[in-house]
Structure formats: structure tokens, C-alpha cells
Amino acid sequence: EKLTVELGERSYQIVIGDGLLHQAAALLVEAGIASTSKLMIVTDENVAVHYLEPLLDVLRENGYQAHSAIVPAGEQSKSLAVYERLMTEAIEAGLDRKSAVLALGGGVVGDLAGFVAATYMRGIDFVQMPTTLLAHDSSVGGKVAINHPLGKNLIGAFHQPKVVIYDTKALRSLPKREVAAGFAEVVKHGLIADAAFVDWLEDNADLLWQLDSELLGKAIEKGCAVKAAIVSQDETEQGQRALLNLGHTFGHAFEALSAYSTLNHGEAISIGMCLAAKVAERIGFAETGVYNRTKRMLELFHLPTAWPGTLSPDAVLEAMKRDKKTVGGKLALVLPRAIGQVEVVKNIEEELILGV
Ligand code: NAD
Ligand code: ZN
């Protein structure tokens, strides 16, 4: 599959397929990164074990000089310390303005390597090679960032990739819990904008869960297309882009209350999308049935649909208010109108939130 993302006067391709890693060199050339360019591959230790050597082989056979930098796996690598180390490696490897940074890994590596590419010599070429399903989300939109001890993604930039090379074969080594987390965002993209895609996901859930590469390629393409359509109308986040936050105000609260450990991001927003549907039904914004359908969809992808334990509703509400999307003290939430259609609803009563 090939999808072209159009943003302003720039555009890039997301190429999706089984075994694409082996065609990486040809795809780079096609994207305008000549084999005379020096490359720096950024990856993490889990991904490196499986995919770094084969990628290096393909690139070298085609004349590329590639330096590789391996960072520890996990969110902690989106730090100033790791960023500085990568900058040092880039300088020592002799990267220049014509060089490119390749991110081989999930969203963590993508965000980190992307920020290196955005800032090295005021910006050099960047290529994403996602190896998680969640990274379909981060491969569109051009947001790159690292964390500050005082908050997530506080240091960042907008930097679009030259090309995204998405090898669905690489997803086979992904832990199932990470696969589920990725499907939470895929389902979200359907719920936001595409009822037919939701039907399709439901019909093919079993095969998708088994990572059937053809279906998986379609799911990634569709998910990216929904995000691209929204982002291209709103590249710097004014209005439309807020719709991508379906389930995220609740979800961020759950992530915070689980101290970013018991629940991962996908699990937290899965619960959040269910609660958003419940709120929508209670205020008569959505037709009945939207909640049940949302819940069933997420269950098909082995995701939680309620907080696993007991929790004080007040604590959740407080955490939601700390999340940035409050307008004049009152909560604004993205709510489903129907399956495949969402809107931002302002001034939601606290009683309602506590109720669900
Ligand atoms: P991740 O990159 O940490 O990957 C999850 C885990 O899977 C890691 O332990 C990793 O080592 C491992 N892994 C990755 N690929 C593997 C493979 N093929 N086989 C085996 N193991 C593999 O996490 P993620 O869920 O991909 O991304 C989360 C990050 O993405 C967060 O930091 C989030 O802020 C960011 N993000 C950014 C955007 C954006 O628009 N820039 C959007 C969504 C999320
Ligand atoms: Zn998300």
C-alpha cells in the first residue's frame, strides 16, 4: 500500500508492506536521499536485536554509509541526556546538511530521532521506519519531541519525514500487549471519522489480531489516512486536530493515576473512549448503542474497557482538570455523535463525569 500525505506545499509517502525493510535502499533513493548521503540509524535495544543488521546490510550493499546509534528501550530515552548523546554521535560520525536520520523503532525512537533530525544543523532529512502499530499514529503529523523532567513532550518541533517505510513483518516480534495498544489508536481513527472502517475492523478483528499482513497493511493505511486528512486541514493544531483526542482526556487521567505503569497509553484511551461514549449517551448527544458498540470493538482487540479496580471518581475528575483541555474551568470533551463521527463538546457538567 502507498499513501501520500499532503501538508501545505510539502508531501511525503507512507509505504506499507510485508518485508519492506529489504527494499529500504530503493525506497530512500525514490524519496530523494542519494546513496552518497551519510545516514544515522537510531533504534532501541529491543528493535536492534531483530532488525538492525539486516537493514545495515541492505544499505551498505547499496553504497550508503550508515552509522547506528542504539538507545535503551522505553520512554526514558526521550530525554535531554540521550538527545545530547545522539547529537555528539552525529557530529562525530560526520553528518552534514545532506545527511539523514533514520528512526527504526516505535514512537519513542521516532519522536527522539525526529527531534535530532529537526535540530541537527537547523534540520536535516528524516525517515521513519516504524516497528510498532502505535507508530502509525506518530508517523503522520510531523510532531517530534523529547520529554522534560517536568512534563512529557515539552521540548519539540514539527519536522515532516521524507518518507515512512512501514514493514508490517516487523510487527510480528511485538509483544501482544503493545499490539493491543496500537489497535486502540486504530479503532480511535475509525470512531472519529469512518464508520465503514469500523465495520471492516469488526469483521476482520480475528485475522488482524493474528497480524495477517495484508489486512494489517490496510488497517495501518486507513488509520494513517484518517489522521492525515485531519492534520492536513490543521497542521499546527487549531481546531480539527482536537478531534484526535477522543478518549484522551479521560485516558491521560488514567495514565497519571496509574503512575504511567499499570496501564499503557492505548489501554488508558481504550477506557477513555468507552467513558466518552457513555457521557455522550447520557446527555443525549449520541444515539443509544454507541457505547455498546465502542466497548465491543475494543474488546475484540483485547483492550480493557473499564478501570481494572476501584478508583475515586473525584480523583479522576481532578486529574482530568489538570490535563490541558479545560475551557474556563469547565471540561471540554471530544464525544461521539455516532460511530464514525465526533465533535468537541464544551461545558460538560462535572456531575456527569462523576456519574460515568
Ligand atoms: P515504544 O517505541 O516504546 O515501543 C514499545 C515497546 O516495544 C518498546 O519496549 C520497544 O523496544 C518495543 N518494540 C518496538 N518495536 C518492536 C518490535 N518490532 N519487536 C519487538 N519489540 C519492539 O512505544 P510506542 O507505543 O511505539 O510509542 C509511544 C511513544 O510514541 C510515546 O512516547 C508517545 O509520546 C509517542 N507518540 C508520538 C506521536 C506523535 O505524533 N509524534 C503520536 C503518538 C505517540
Ligand atoms: Zn494517543
mmCIF file of C-alpha atoms and ligand atoms in Angstrom:
data_model
loop_
_atom_site.group_PDB
_atom_site.id
_atom_site.type_symbol
_atom_site.label_atom_id
_atom_site.label_comp_id
_atom_site.label_asym_id
_atom_site.label_seq_id
_atom_site.Cartn_x
_atom_site.Cartn_y
_atom_site.Cartn_z
ATOM 1 C CA GLU A 1 0.000 0.000 0.000
ATOM 2 C CA LYS A 2 1.091 3.563 -0.623
ATOM 3 C CA LEU A 3 -0.408 6.622 0.923
ATOM 4 C CA THR A 4 0.569 10.177 0.100
ATOM 5 C CA VAL A 5 0.364 12.661 2.953
ATOM 6 C CA GLU A 6 -0.116 16.223 1.714
ATOM 7 C CA LEU A 7 0.820 19.026 4.075
ATOM 8 C CA GLY A 8 0.886 22.521 2.678
ATOM 9 C CA GLU A 9 3.245 22.552 -0.275
ATOM 10 C CA ARG A 10 5.106 19.506 1.005
ATOM 11 C CA SER A 11 4.078 15.883 0.684
ATOM 12 C CA TYR A 12 5.576 12.535 1.554
ATOM 13 C CA GLN A 13 4.713 8.908 1.105
ATOM 14 C CA ILE A 14 3.891 6.262 3.666
ATOM 15 C CA VAL A 15 4.825 2.969 2.036
ATOM 16 C CA ILE A 16 3.350 -0.059 3.787
ATOM 17 C CA GLY A 17 4.143 -3.708 3.060
ATOM 18 C CA ASP A 18 5.387 -7.073 4.215
ATOM 19 C CA GLY A 19 9.201 -7.301 4.069
ATOM 20 C CA LEU A 20 9.812 -3.666 3.039
ATOM 21 C CA LEU A 21 12.930 -3.475 5.181
ATOM 22 C CA HIS A 22 14.736 -5.294 2.381
ATOM 23 C CA GLN A 23 13.745 -2.617 -0.099
ATOM 24 C CA ALA A 24 14.804 0.216 2.169
ATOM 25 C CA ALA A 25 17.661 1.397 -0.057
ATOM 26 C CA ALA A 26 15.491 1.676 -3.167
ATOM 27 C CA LEU A 27 12.787 3.497 -1.227
ATOM 28 C CA LEU A 28 15.312 6.004 0.126
ATOM 29 C CA VAL A 29 16.586 6.737 -3.364
ATOM 30 C CA GLU A 30 12.995 7.205 -4.537
ATOM 31 C CA ALA A 31 12.442 9.688 -1.697
ATOM 32 C CA GLY A 32 15.438 11.719 -2.851
ATOM 33 C CA ILE A 33 18.040 10.514 -0.364
ATOM 34 C CA ALA A 34 21.012 9.699 -2.563
ATOM 35 C CA SER A 35 23.393 6.864 -1.703
ATOM 36 C CA THR A 36 26.130 9.471 -1.286
ATOM 37 C CA SER A 37 24.299 10.760 1.804
ATOM 38 C CA LYS A 38 25.537 9.718 5.203
ATOM 39 C CA LEU A 39 22.887 8.110 7.372
ATOM 40 C CA MET A 40 22.445 7.756 11.099
ATOM 41 C CA ILE A 41 20.087 4.977 12.164
ATOM 42 C CA VAL A 42 18.568 5.486 15.598
ATOM 43 C CA THR A 43 16.978 2.409 17.159
ATOM 44 C CA ASP A 44 16.394 0.858 20.574
ATOM 45 C CA GLU A 45 17.931 -2.273 22.040
ATOM 46 C CA ASN A 46 14.803 -4.458 21.544
ATOM 47 C CA VAL A 47 14.383 -3.479 17.915
ATOM 48 C CA ALA A 48 18.117 -3.628 17.153
ATOM 49 C CA VAL A 49 18.251 -7.342 18.036
ATOM 50 C CA HIS A 50 15.833 -8.194 15.225
ATOM 51 C CA TYR A 51 16.188 -5.593 12.503
ATOM 52 C CA LEU A 52 19.365 -3.536 12.681
ATOM 53 C CA GLU A 53 21.816 -5.908 10.978
ATOM 54 C CA PRO A 54 19.530 -6.740 8.037
ATOM 55 C CA LEU A 55 18.899 -3.034 7.486
ATOM 56 C CA LEU A 56 22.588 -2.150 7.678
ATOM 57 C CA ASP A 57 23.349 -4.909 5.142
ATOM 58 C CA VAL A 58 20.806 -3.619 2.631
ATOM 59 C CA LEU A 59 22.020 -0.050 2.979
ATOM 60 C CA ARG A 60 25.702 -0.893 2.676
ATOM 61 C CA GLU A 61 25.132 -3.162 -0.325
ATOM 62 C CA ASN A 62 23.638 -0.115 -1.998
ATOM 63 C CA GLY A 63 26.516 2.186 -1.195
ATOM 64 C CA TYR A 64 25.148 4.071 1.803
ATOM 65 C CA GLN A 65 27.429 4.887 4.716
ATOM 66 C CA ALA A 66 25.390 4.254 7.831
ATOM 67 C CA HIS A 67 26.253 4.891 11.443
ATOM 68 C CA SER A 68 23.948 3.272 14.004
ATOM 69 C CA ALA A 69 23.063 4.509 17.478
ATOM 70 C CA ILE A 70 21.247 2.211 19.892
ATOM 71 C CA VAL A 71 19.329 3.729 22.811
ATOM 72 C CA PRO A 72 17.731 1.951 25.790
ATOM 73 C CA ALA A 73 14.115 0.830 25.161
ATOM 74 C CA GLY A 74 11.349 2.860 26.749
ATOM 75 C CA GLU A 75 10.050 6.351 27.309
ATOM 76 C CA GLN A 76 13.101 7.323 29.438
ATOM 77 C CA SER A 77 15.095 7.614 26.222
ATOM 78 C CA LYS A 78 13.097 10.692 25.186
ATOM 79 C CA SER A 79 15.412 12.723 27.413
ATOM 80 C CA LEU A 80 17.803 15.632 27.071
ATOM 81 C CA ALA A 81 20.669 13.339 28.095
ATOM 82 C CA VAL A 82 20.012 10.811 25.327
ATOM 83 C CA TYR A 83 19.370 13.653 22.865
ATOM 84 C CA GLU A 84 22.764 15.157 23.679
ATOM 85 C CA ARG A 85 24.463 11.787 23.259
ATOM 86 C CA LEU A 86 22.879 11.353 19.822
ATOM 87 C CA MET A 87 23.962 14.854 18.799
ATOM 88 C CA THR A 88 27.520 14.003 19.812
ATOM 89 C CA GLU A 89 27.371 10.786 17.800
ATOM 90 C CA ALA A 90 26.018 12.649 14.787
ATOM 91 C CA ILE A 91 28.844 15.187 14.906
ATOM 92 C CA GLU A 92 31.485 12.510 15.437
ATOM 93 C CA ALA A 93 30.078 10.417 12.578
ATOM 94 C CA GLY A 94 30.454 13.488 10.363
ATOM 95 C CA LEU A 95 26.815 14.021 9.451
ATOM 96 C CA ASP A 96 26.334 17.128 7.325
ATOM 97 C CA ARG A 97 23.407 19.076 5.855
ATOM 98 C CA LYS A 98 22.859 16.392 3.199
ATOM 99 C CA SER A 99 22.695 13.564 5.730
ATOM 100 C CA ALA A 100 19.574 11.853 7.005
ATOM 101 C CA VAL A 101 18.432 10.383 10.300
ATOM 102 C CA LEU A 102 16.514 7.076 10.126
ATOM 103 C CA ALA A 103 14.240 6.171 13.018
ATOM 104 C CA LEU A 104 13.955 2.374 13.257
ATOM 105 C CA GLY A 105 11.519 1.612 16.076
ATOM 106 C CA GLY A 106 8.323 2.658 17.798
ATOM 107 C CA GLY A 107 7.011 6.062 18.756
ATOM 108 C CA VAL A 108 9.777 6.650 21.268
ATOM 109 C CA VAL A 109 12.549 6.256 18.715
ATOM 110 C CA GLY A 110 10.505 8.191 16.145
ATOM 111 C CA ASP A 111 9.974 11.179 18.430
ATOM 112 C CA LEU A 112 13.582 11.200 19.642
ATOM 113 C CA ALA A 113 15.300 10.665 16.293
ATOM 114 C CA GLY A 114 12.894 13.109 14.682
ATOM 115 C CA PHE A 115 13.860 15.808 17.152
ATOM 116 C CA VAL A 116 17.533 15.121 16.474
ATOM 117 C CA ALA A 117 16.851 15.469 12.734
ATOM 118 C CA ALA A 118 14.798 18.634 13.274
ATOM 119 C CA THR A 119 17.581 20.384 15.154
ATOM 120 C CA TYR A 120 20.876 18.994 13.851
ATOM 121 C CA MET A 121 22.384 21.817 11.768
ATOM 122 C CA ARG A 122 18.943 23.504 11.863
ATOM 123 C CA GLY A 123 17.284 20.468 10.365
ATOM 124 C CA ILE A 124 18.271 17.556 8.147
ATOM 125 C CA ASP A 125 16.283 14.827 6.397
ATOM 126 C CA PHE A 126 14.320 12.378 8.486
ATOM 127 C CA VAL A 127 12.955 8.933 7.619
ATOM 128 C CA GLN A 128 10.607 6.873 9.767
ATOM 129 C CA MET A 129 10.730 3.083 9.805
ATOM 130 C CA PRO A 130 8.023 2.248 12.347
ATOM 131 C CA THR A 131 8.144 -1.141 14.081
ATOM 132 C CA THR A 132 5.094 -0.790 16.333
ATOM 133 C CA LEU A 133 1.431 -0.499 15.431
ATOM 134 C CA LEU A 134 1.071 2.567 17.633
ATOM 135 C CA ALA A 135 3.645 4.310 15.487
ATOM 136 C CA HIS A 136 1.092 4.548 12.632
ATOM 137 C CA ASP A 137 -0.165 7.445 14.713
ATOM 138 C CA SER A 138 3.230 9.103 15.200
ATOM 139 C CA SER A 139 4.221 8.645 11.545
ATOM 140 C CA VAL A 140 1.642 11.253 10.479
ATOM 141 C CA GLY A 141 1.604 14.832 11.641
ATOM 142 C CA GLY A 142 5.282 15.683 11.938
ATOM 143 C CA LYS A 143 5.329 16.139 15.696
ATOM 144 C CA VAL A 144 8.689 15.221 17.193
ATOM 145 C CA ALA A 145 9.733 15.731 20.806
ATOM 146 C CA ILE A 146 11.595 14.732 23.895
ATOM 147 C CA ASN A 147 10.423 14.965 27.497
ATOM 148 C CA HIS A 148 11.487 17.356 30.235
ATOM 149 C CA PRO A 149 11.519 16.115 33.848
ATOM 150 C CA LEU A 150 8.576 18.483 34.393
ATOM 151 C CA GLY A 151 6.436 17.140 31.572
ATOM 152 C CA LYS A 152 6.006 14.921 28.538
ATOM 153 C CA ASN A 153 6.817 16.188 25.021
ATOM 154 C CA LEU A 154 7.616 19.709 26.246
ATOM 155 C CA ILE A 155 10.675 20.111 24.022
ATOM 156 C CA GLY A 156 9.854 19.548 20.383
ATOM 157 C CA ALA A 157 9.316 20.671 16.838
ATOM 158 C CA PHE A 158 7.313 19.992 13.703
ATOM 159 C CA HIS A 159 9.501 18.061 11.271
ATOM 160 C CA GLN A 160 7.954 16.008 8.460
ATOM 161 C CA PRO A 161 9.667 12.802 7.310
ATOM 162 C CA LYS A 162 10.874 12.450 3.699
ATOM 163 C CA VAL A 163 9.269 9.014 3.611
ATOM 164 C CA VAL A 164 7.765 6.489 6.016
ATOM 165 C CA ILE A 165 8.760 2.867 5.359
ATOM 166 C CA TYR A 166 6.354 0.628 7.257
ATOM 167 C CA ASP A 167 7.334 -3.040 7.197
ATOM 168 C CA THR A 168 4.362 -4.961 8.624
ATOM 169 C CA LYS A 169 6.568 -8.042 9.024
ATOM 170 C CA ALA A 170 8.447 -6.253 11.800
ATOM 171 C CA LEU A 171 5.277 -6.177 13.903
ATOM 172 C CA ARG A 172 5.411 -9.948 14.395
ATOM 173 C CA SER A 173 8.002 -9.694 17.151
ATOM 174 C CA LEU A 174 5.988 -7.071 19.011
ATOM 175 C CA PRO A 175 4.628 -8.142 22.443
ATOM 176 C CA LYS A 176 0.840 -8.703 22.220
ATOM 177 C CA ARG A 177 0.156 -6.019 24.810
ATOM 178 C CA GLU A 178 1.868 -3.480 22.518
ATOM 179 C CA VAL A 179 -0.166 -4.781 19.569
ATOM 180 C CA ALA A 180 -3.379 -4.185 21.527
ATOM 181 C CA ALA A 181 -2.244 -0.675 22.467
ATOM 182 C CA GLY A 182 -1.669 0.096 18.789
ATOM 183 C CA PHE A 183 -5.142 -1.156 17.883
ATOM 184 C CA ALA A 184 -6.640 1.272 20.408
ATOM 185 C CA GLU A 185 -5.436 4.148 18.188
ATOM 186 C CA VAL A 186 -6.501 2.335 15.003
ATOM 187 C CA VAL A 187 -10.017 1.882 16.422
ATOM 188 C CA LYS A 188 -9.938 5.521 17.539
ATOM 189 C CA HIS A 189 -9.272 6.661 13.970
ATOM 190 C CA GLY A 190 -12.292 4.669 12.812
ATOM 191 C CA LEU A 191 -14.549 6.005 15.566
ATOM 192 C CA ILE A 192 -13.538 9.576 14.752
ATOM 193 C CA ALA A 193 -14.161 9.643 11.053
ATOM 194 C CA ASP A 194 -15.013 6.442 9.257
ATOM 195 C CA ALA A 195 -17.967 4.199 10.125
ATOM 196 C CA ALA A 196 -17.224 1.834 7.227
ATOM 197 C CA PHE A 197 -13.710 1.346 8.548
ATOM 198 C CA VAL A 198 -15.164 0.455 11.965
ATOM 199 C CA ASP A 199 -17.385 -2.195 10.311
ATOM 200 C CA TRP A 200 -14.370 -3.533 8.462
ATOM 201 C CA LEU A 201 -12.266 -3.674 11.637
ATOM 202 C CA GLU A 202 -15.042 -5.547 13.389
ATOM 203 C CA ASP A 203 -15.418 -8.074 10.573
ATOM 204 C CA ASN A 204 -11.678 -8.714 10.370
ATOM 205 C CA ALA A 205 -10.708 -8.442 14.029
ATOM 206 C CA ASP A 206 -9.569 -12.068 14.399
ATOM 207 C CA LEU A 207 -7.230 -12.021 11.425
ATOM 208 C CA LEU A 208 -5.977 -8.567 12.326
ATOM 209 C CA TRP A 209 -5.178 -9.733 15.831
ATOM 210 C CA GLN A 210 -3.147 -12.556 14.252
ATOM 211 C CA LEU A 211 -1.294 -9.890 12.254
ATOM 212 C CA ASP A 212 -2.371 -11.055 8.809
ATOM 213 C CA SER A 213 -0.037 -8.853 6.825
ATOM 214 C CA GLU A 214 -2.416 -7.844 4.039
ATOM 215 C CA LEU A 215 -5.204 -6.828 6.417
ATOM 216 C CA LEU A 216 -2.760 -5.176 8.774
ATOM 217 C CA GLY A 217 -1.402 -3.109 5.890
ATOM 218 C CA LYS A 218 -4.938 -1.947 5.076
ATOM 219 C CA ALA A 219 -5.660 -1.096 8.717
ATOM 220 C CA ILE A 220 -2.479 0.950 9.008
ATOM 221 C CA GLU A 221 -3.188 2.715 5.732
ATOM 222 C CA LYS A 222 -6.732 3.613 6.784
ATOM 223 C CA GLY A 223 -5.644 4.762 10.236
ATOM 224 C CA CYS A 224 -2.935 6.954 8.731
ATOM 225 C CA ALA A 225 -5.365 8.301 6.126
ATOM 226 C CA VAL A 226 -7.846 9.439 8.764
ATOM 227 C CA LYS A 227 -5.116 11.160 10.732
ATOM 228 C CA ALA A 228 -3.574 12.700 7.604
ATOM 229 C CA ALA A 229 -6.932 14.112 6.490
ATOM 230 C CA ILE A 230 -7.406 15.822 9.843
ATOM 231 C CA VAL A 231 -3.823 17.005 10.229
ATOM 232 C CA SER A 232 -3.577 18.411 6.713
ATOM 233 C CA GLN A 233 -6.512 20.700 7.456
ATOM 234 C CA ASP A 234 -4.897 21.790 10.679
ATOM 235 C CA GLU A 235 -1.132 21.384 10.575
ATOM 236 C CA THR A 236 -0.367 23.423 13.673
ATOM 237 C CA GLU A 237 -3.266 22.382 15.884
ATOM 238 C CA GLN A 238 -6.023 24.973 15.915
ATOM 239 C CA GLY A 239 -9.362 23.234 15.635
ATOM 240 C CA GLN A 240 -9.916 19.965 13.761
ATOM 241 C CA ARG A 241 -6.897 18.318 15.288
ATOM 242 C CA ALA A 242 -8.601 18.306 18.690
ATOM 243 C CA LEU A 243 -10.844 15.515 17.380
ATOM 244 C CA LEU A 244 -7.845 13.180 17.543
ATOM 245 C CA ASN A 245 -8.117 13.464 21.322
ATOM 246 C CA LEU A 246 -11.144 11.156 21.536
ATOM 247 C CA GLY A 247 -10.764 9.241 24.815
ATOM 248 C CA HIS A 248 -7.601 11.144 25.708
ATOM 249 C CA THR A 249 -8.837 13.488 28.460
ATOM 250 C CA PHE A 250 -10.096 10.509 30.439
ATOM 251 C CA GLY A 251 -7.125 8.460 29.210
ATOM 252 C CA HIS A 252 -4.469 10.916 30.342
ATOM 253 C CA ALA A 253 -6.102 10.969 33.780
ATOM 254 C CA PHE A 254 -5.987 7.169 33.970
ATOM 255 C CA GLU A 255 -2.364 7.120 32.848
ATOM 256 C CA ALA A 256 -1.466 9.646 35.528
ATOM 257 C CA LEU A 257 -3.404 7.780 38.227
ATOM 258 C CA SER A 258 -1.697 4.528 37.276
ATOM 259 C CA ALA A 259 1.621 6.398 37.654
ATOM 260 C CA TYR A 260 2.334 5.611 33.966
ATOM 261 C CA SER A 261 2.939 1.969 34.847
ATOM 262 C CA THR A 262 -0.132 -0.227 35.395
ATOM 263 C CA LEU A 263 -1.818 0.964 32.216
ATOM 264 C CA ASN A 264 -0.132 1.888 28.967
ATOM 265 C CA HIS A 265 -1.374 4.717 26.723
ATOM 266 C CA GLY A 266 -3.501 2.513 24.462
ATOM 267 C CA GLU A 267 -5.189 0.800 27.406
ATOM 268 C CA ALA A 268 -5.922 4.127 29.082
ATOM 269 C CA ILE A 269 -7.524 5.669 25.989
ATOM 270 C CA SER A 270 -9.499 2.477 25.378
ATOM 271 C CA ILE A 271 -11.207 3.007 28.735
ATOM 272 C CA GLY A 272 -11.440 6.726 27.931
ATOM 273 C CA MET A 273 -13.248 6.136 24.617
ATOM 274 C CA CYS A 274 -15.809 3.958 26.409
ATOM 275 C CA LEU A 275 -16.456 6.651 29.006
ATOM 276 C CA ALA A 276 -16.723 9.355 26.352
ATOM 277 C CA ALA A 277 -19.396 7.243 24.647
ATOM 278 C CA LYS A 278 -21.224 6.843 27.958
ATOM 279 C CA VAL A 279 -21.201 10.594 28.563
ATOM 280 C CA ALA A 280 -22.442 11.175 25.017
ATOM 281 C CA GLU A 281 -25.371 8.817 25.505
ATOM 282 C CA ARG A 282 -26.302 10.309 28.871
ATOM 283 C CA ILE A 283 -26.598 13.832 27.550
ATOM 284 C CA GLY A 284 -28.480 12.612 24.510
ATOM 285 C CA PHE A 285 -25.664 13.703 22.189
ATOM 286 C CA ALA A 286 -25.248 10.186 20.819
ATOM 287 C CA GLU A 287 -27.879 7.643 19.921
ATOM 288 C CA THR A 288 -28.058 4.649 22.277
ATOM 289 C CA GLY A 289 -25.892 1.776 21.180
ATOM 290 C CA VAL A 290 -22.779 3.839 20.536
ATOM 291 C CA TYR A 291 -21.366 2.889 23.932
ATOM 292 C CA ASN A 292 -22.028 -0.836 23.483
ATOM 293 C CA ARG A 293 -20.558 -0.834 20.003
ATOM 294 C CA THR A 294 -17.454 1.063 21.144
ATOM 295 C CA LYS A 295 -16.931 -1.345 24.023
ATOM 296 C CA ARG A 296 -17.387 -4.417 21.828
ATOM 297 C CA MET A 297 -14.889 -3.103 19.262
ATOM 298 C CA LEU A 298 -12.214 -2.568 21.880
ATOM 299 C CA GLU A 299 -12.845 -5.969 23.456
ATOM 300 C CA LEU A 300 -12.240 -7.597 20.070
ATOM 301 C CA PHE A 301 -8.701 -6.215 20.271
ATOM 302 C CA HIS A 302 -8.173 -7.449 23.820
ATOM 303 C CA LEU A 303 -8.304 -3.984 25.369
ATOM 304 C CA PRO A 304 -9.710 -3.027 28.791
ATOM 305 C CA THR A 305 -12.975 -1.071 28.745
ATOM 306 C CA ALA A 306 -13.196 -0.134 32.421
ATOM 307 C CA TRP A 307 -10.677 0.746 35.105
ATOM 308 C CA PRO A 308 -9.346 -2.550 36.493
ATOM 309 C CA GLY A 309 -10.153 -1.992 40.172
ATOM 310 C CA THR A 310 -11.728 0.705 42.273
ATOM 311 C CA LEU A 311 -10.977 4.356 41.899
ATOM 312 C CA SER A 312 -12.429 7.532 43.332
ATOM 313 C CA PRO A 313 -14.407 9.453 40.692
ATOM 314 C CA ASP A 314 -13.200 12.686 42.303
ATOM 315 C CA ALA A 315 -9.580 11.710 41.759
ATOM 316 C CA VAL A 316 -10.284 11.070 38.065
ATOM 317 C CA LEU A 317 -12.075 14.393 37.697
ATOM 318 C CA GLU A 318 -9.199 16.258 39.358
ATOM 319 C CA ALA A 319 -6.676 14.579 37.066
ATOM 320 C CA MET A 320 -8.828 15.449 34.042
ATOM 321 C CA LYS A 321 -8.878 19.093 35.061
ATOM 322 C CA ARG A 322 -5.100 19.105 35.274
ATOM 323 C CA ASP A 323 -4.984 17.891 31.670
ATOM 324 C CA LYS A 324 -4.779 20.966 29.440
ATOM 325 C CA LYS A 325 -8.199 20.888 27.764
ATOM 326 C CA THR A 326 -10.308 22.809 30.266
ATOM 327 C CA VAL A 327 -12.114 25.898 28.995
ATOM 328 C CA GLY A 328 -12.914 28.385 31.773
ATOM 329 C CA GLY A 329 -12.725 25.692 34.416
ATOM 330 C CA LYS A 330 -15.333 23.538 32.656
ATOM 331 C CA LEU A 331 -14.357 20.447 30.791
ATOM 332 C CA ALA A 332 -14.478 20.184 27.045
ATOM 333 C CA LEU A 333 -14.553 16.642 25.718
ATOM 334 C CA VAL A 334 -14.495 15.022 22.302
ATOM 335 C CA LEU A 335 -17.695 12.974 22.181
ATOM 336 C CA PRO A 336 -19.115 10.603 19.595
ATOM 337 C CA ARG A 337 -22.300 11.739 17.853
ATOM 338 C CA ALA A 338 -22.447 8.353 16.151
ATOM 339 C CA ILE A 339 -19.944 5.662 15.200
ATOM 340 C CA GLY A 340 -17.536 7.420 12.829
ATOM 341 C CA GLN A 341 -18.456 10.956 13.859
ATOM 342 C CA VAL A 342 -17.191 13.049 16.770
ATOM 343 C CA GLU A 343 -17.386 16.655 17.927
ATOM 344 C CA VAL A 344 -15.889 18.778 20.686
ATOM 345 C CA VAL A 345 -18.499 19.436 23.361
ATOM 346 C CA LYS A 346 -17.825 22.278 25.791
ATOM 347 C CA ASN A 347 -19.110 22.961 29.279
ATOM 348 C CA ILE A 348 -19.656 19.392 30.370
ATOM 349 C CA GLU A 349 -21.125 19.223 33.879
ATOM 350 C CA GLU A 350 -18.861 17.675 36.483
ATOM 351 C CA GLU A 351 -21.773 15.617 37.811
ATOM 352 C CA LEU A 352 -21.936 13.821 34.502
ATOM 353 C CA ILE A 353 -18.260 12.917 34.588
ATOM 354 C CA LEU A 354 -18.561 11.691 38.165
ATOM 355 C CA GLY A 355 -21.655 9.740 37.148
ATOM 356 C CA VAL A 356 -19.990 7.688 34.446
HETATM 357 P P1 NAD B 1 7.887 2.321 22.052
HETATM 358 O O1 NAD B 1 8.588 2.968 20.949
HETATM 359 O O2 NAD B 1 8.443 2.473 23.410
HETATM 360 O O3 NAD B 1 7.741 0.764 21.745
HETATM 361 C C1 NAD B 1 7.088 -0.076 22.684
HETATM 362 C C2 NAD B 1 7.983 -1.234 23.114
HETATM 363 O O4 NAD B 1 8.071 -2.189 22.062
HETATM 364 C C3 NAD B 1 9.425 -0.841 23.432
HETATM 365 O O5 NAD B 1 9.865 -1.626 24.521
HETATM 366 C C4 NAD B 1 10.177 -1.244 22.175
HETATM 367 O O6 NAD B 1 11.522 -1.545 22.444
HETATM 368 C C5 NAD B 1 9.425 -2.451 21.733
HETATM 369 N N1 NAD B 1 9.430 -2.717 20.299
HETATM 370 C C6 NAD B 1 9.227 -1.819 19.319
HETATM 371 N N2 NAD B 1 9.140 -2.438 18.133
HETATM 372 C C7 NAD B 1 9.310 -3.756 18.379
HETATM 373 C C8 NAD B 1 9.305 -4.893 17.545
HETATM 374 N N3 NAD B 1 9.027 -4.812 16.241
HETATM 375 N N4 NAD B 1 9.537 -6.090 18.112
HETATM 376 C C9 NAD B 1 9.741 -6.185 19.449
HETATM 377 N N5 NAD B 1 9.729 -5.154 20.285
HETATM 378 C C10 NAD B 1 9.506 -3.943 19.751
HETATM 379 O O7 NAD B 1 6.367 2.801 22.149
HETATM 380 P P2 NAD B 1 5.225 3.141 21.084
HETATM 381 O O8 NAD B 1 3.988 2.649 21.723
HETATM 382 O O9 NAD B 1 5.545 2.717 19.706
HETATM 383 O O10 NAD B 1 5.230 4.740 21.088
HETATM 384 C C11 NAD B 1 4.953 5.501 22.240
HETATM 385 C C12 NAD B 1 5.588 6.860 22.087
HETATM 386 O O11 NAD B 1 5.087 7.459 20.908
HETATM 387 C C13 NAD B 1 5.303 7.817 23.225
HETATM 388 O O12 NAD B 1 6.499 8.427 23.633
HETATM 389 C C14 NAD B 1 4.374 8.836 22.614
HETATM 390 O O13 NAD B 1 4.533 10.116 23.185
HETATM 391 C C15 NAD B 1 4.800 8.820 21.180
HETATM 392 N N6 NAD B 1 3.760 9.240 20.240
HETATM 393 C C16 NAD B 1 4.042 10.268 19.401
HETATM 394 C C17 NAD B 1 3.093 10.711 18.500
HETATM 395 C C18 NAD B 1 3.421 11.806 17.564
HETATM 396 O O14 NAD B 1 2.524 12.311 16.890
HETATM 397 N N7 NAD B 1 4.658 12.200 17.471
HETATM 398 C C19 NAD B 1 1.827 10.099 18.445
HETATM 399 C C20 NAD B 1 1.572 9.041 19.301
HETATM 400 C C21 NAD B 1 2.544 8.629 20.199
HETATM 401 ZN ZN ZN B 2 -2.966 8.675 21.758
#
